[in-house]
Amino acid sequence: MIMSSVEFFKNLPPKQCTKCGNQLDEMHESYVQQCDECDQEITFARAR
């Protein structure tokens, strides 16, 4: 039997930051890949 899309997204594991591994507060289907702290570090480094 085919799973509904709602059930599919509900069963996804929590997303983790690709840099530090912390759990992200974003929704599972979000395109965010890094936590706020790591994202700020990258933004600050690019501004230099």
GROMACS .gro file of N, CA and C in nm:
model
  144
    1MET      N    1   0.084  -0.119   0.000
    1MET     CA    2   0.000   0.000   0.000
    1MET      C    3   0.088   0.125   0.000
    2ILE      N    4   0.048   0.225  -0.075
    2ILE     CA    5   0.125   0.348  -0.087
    2ILE      C    6   0.095   0.440   0.032
    3MET      N    7   0.202   0.496   0.089
    3MET     CA    8   0.191   0.586   0.204
    3MET      C    9   0.149   0.725   0.156
    4SER      N   10   0.065   0.793   0.233
    4SER     CA   11   0.025   0.930   0.198
    4SER      C   12   0.144   1.024   0.218
    5SER      N   13   0.141   1.136   0.147
    5SER     CA   14   0.252   1.232   0.158
    5SER      C   15   0.260   1.291   0.299
    6VAL      N   16   0.147   1.310   0.365
    6VAL     CA   17   0.147   1.363   0.502
    6VAL      C   18   0.217   1.265   0.595
    7GLU      N   19   0.186   1.139   0.582
    7GLU     CA   20   0.248   1.036   0.666
    7GLU      C   21   0.397   1.025   0.636
    8PHE      N   22   0.435   1.039   0.508
    8PHE     CA   23   0.575   1.033   0.470
    8PHE      C   24   0.655   1.142   0.541
    9PHE      N   25   0.609   1.268   0.533
    9PHE     CA   26   0.681   1.378   0.595
    9PHE      C   27   0.678   1.370   0.748
   10LYS      N   28   0.572   1.316   0.803
   10LYS     CA   29   0.561   1.301   0.948
   10LYS      C   30   0.664   1.201   1.000
   11ASN      N   31   0.699   1.102   0.918
   11ASN     CA   32   0.790   0.996   0.961
   11ASN      C   33   0.937   1.023   0.930
   12LEU      N   34   0.968   1.137   0.868
   12LEU     CA   35   1.108   1.170   0.840
   12LEU      C   36   1.183   1.197   0.971
   13PRO      N   37   1.310   1.157   0.979
   13PRO     CA   38   1.388   1.187   1.100
   13PRO      C   39   1.418   1.337   1.106
   14PRO      N   40   1.449   1.389   1.223
   14PRO     CA   41   1.482   1.533   1.235
   14PRO      C   42   1.603   1.568   1.150
   15LYS      N   43   1.600   1.686   1.089
   15LYS     CA   44   1.714   1.731   1.009
   15LYS      C   45   1.828   1.771   1.102
   16GLN      N   46   1.950   1.751   1.055
   16GLN     CA   47   2.068   1.788   1.132
   16GLN      C   48   2.152   1.886   1.051
   17CYS      N   49   2.220   1.975   1.121
   17CYS     CA   50   2.311   2.070   1.058
   17CYS      C   51   2.423   1.992   0.990
   18THR      N   52   2.456   2.031   0.867
   18THR     CA   53   2.561   1.962   0.794
   18THR      C   54   2.700   1.993   0.848
   19LYS      N   55   2.713   2.100   0.927
   19LYS     CA   56   2.844   2.138   0.981
   19LYS      C   57   2.868   2.084   1.121
   20CYS      N   58   2.772   2.107   1.213
   20CYS     CA   59   2.796   2.068   1.353
   20CYS      C   60   2.712   1.949   1.400
   21GLY      N   61   2.608   1.913   1.325
   21GLY     CA   62   2.527   1.797   1.361
   21GLY      C   63   2.412   1.826   1.455
   22ASN      N   64   2.395   1.952   1.498
   22ASN     CA   65   2.282   1.986   1.584
   22ASN      C   66   2.150   1.969   1.509
   23GLN      N   67   2.046   1.936   1.583
   23GLN     CA   68   1.914   1.920   1.523
   23GLN      C   69   1.860   2.056   1.481
   24LEU      N   70   1.805   2.065   1.360
   24LEU     CA   71   1.750   2.189   1.309
   24LEU      C   72   1.605   2.204   1.351
   25ASP      N   73   1.564   2.327   1.376
   25ASP     CA   74   1.426   2.356   1.412
   25ASP      C   75   1.337   2.373   1.290
   26GLU      N   76   1.397   2.373   1.172
   26GLU     CA   77   1.322   2.391   1.048
   26GLU      C   78   1.237   2.268   1.018
   27MET      N   79   1.141   2.286   0.931
   27MET     CA   80   1.058   2.174   0.889
   27MET      C   81   1.142   2.077   0.806
   28HIS      N   82   1.104   1.952   0.805
   28HIS     CA   83   1.181   1.848   0.737
   28HIS      C   84   1.195   1.874   0.587
   29GLU      N   85   1.094   1.932   0.526
   29GLU     CA   86   1.100   1.953   0.381
   29GLU      C   87   1.165   2.086   0.344
   30SER      N   88   1.220   2.157   0.442
   30SER     CA   89   1.287   2.284   0.419
   30SER      C   90   1.421   2.261   0.348
   31TYR      N   91   1.469   2.364   0.279
   31TYR     CA   92   1.597   2.356   0.210
   31TYR      C   93   1.714   2.397   0.298
   32VAL      N   94   1.687   2.441   0.421
   32VAL     CA   95   1.792   2.483   0.514
   32VAL      C   96   1.880   2.362   0.547
   33GLN      N   97   2.013   2.381   0.542
   33GLN     CA   98   2.106   2.272   0.567
   33GLN      C   99   2.193   2.294   0.690
   34GLN      N  100   2.196   2.419   0.741
   34GLN     CA  101   2.281   2.449   0.856
   34GLN      C  102   2.201   2.523   0.963
   35CYS      N  103   2.242   2.505   1.090
   35CYS     CA  104   2.175   2.573   1.201
   35CYS      C  105   2.207   2.722   1.196
   36ASP      N  106   2.133   2.800   1.274
   36ASP     CA  107   2.152   2.945   1.274
   36ASP      C  108   2.294   2.985   1.313
   37GLU      N  109   2.352   2.916   1.411
   37GLU     CA  110   2.487   2.950   1.457
   37GLU      C  111   2.590   2.929   1.345
   38CYS      N  112   2.585   2.816   1.278
   38CYS     CA  113   2.680   2.788   1.171
   38CYS      C  114   2.655   2.879   1.051
   39ASP      N  115   2.529   2.910   1.023
   39ASP     CA  116   2.496   2.998   0.912
   39ASP      C  117   2.549   3.138   0.938
   40GLN      N  118   2.543   3.186   1.062
   40GLN     CA  119   2.596   3.317   1.097
   40GLN      C  120   2.747   3.319   1.084
   41GLU      N  121   2.814   3.209   1.120
   41GLU     CA  122   2.960   3.201   1.106
   41GLU      C  123   3.000   3.215   0.959
   42ILE      N  124   2.928   3.149   0.871
   42ILE     CA  125   2.958   3.155   0.728
   42ILE      C  126   2.931   3.295   0.674
   43THR      N  127   2.820   3.355   0.714
   43THR     CA  128   2.785   3.489   0.669
   43THR      C  129   2.890   3.589   0.716
   44PHE      N  130   2.934   3.577   0.841
   44PHE     CA  131   3.036   3.667   0.895
   44PHE      C  132   3.168   3.649   0.821
   45ALA      N  133   3.205   3.526   0.791
   45ALA     CA  134   3.331   3.498   0.722
   45ALA      C  135   3.329   3.554   0.580
   46ARG      N  136   3.215   3.548   0.514
   46ARG     CA  137   3.204   3.602   0.377
   46ARG      C  138   3.210   3.753   0.376
   47ALA      N  139   3.165   3.817   0.483
   47ALA     CA  140   3.162   3.963   0.490
   47ALA      C  141   3.301   4.023   0.505
   48ARG      N  142   3.395   3.945   0.550
   48ARG     CA  143   3.532   3.996   0.571
   48ARG      C  144   3.601   4.026   0.444
   0.00000   0.00000   0.00000
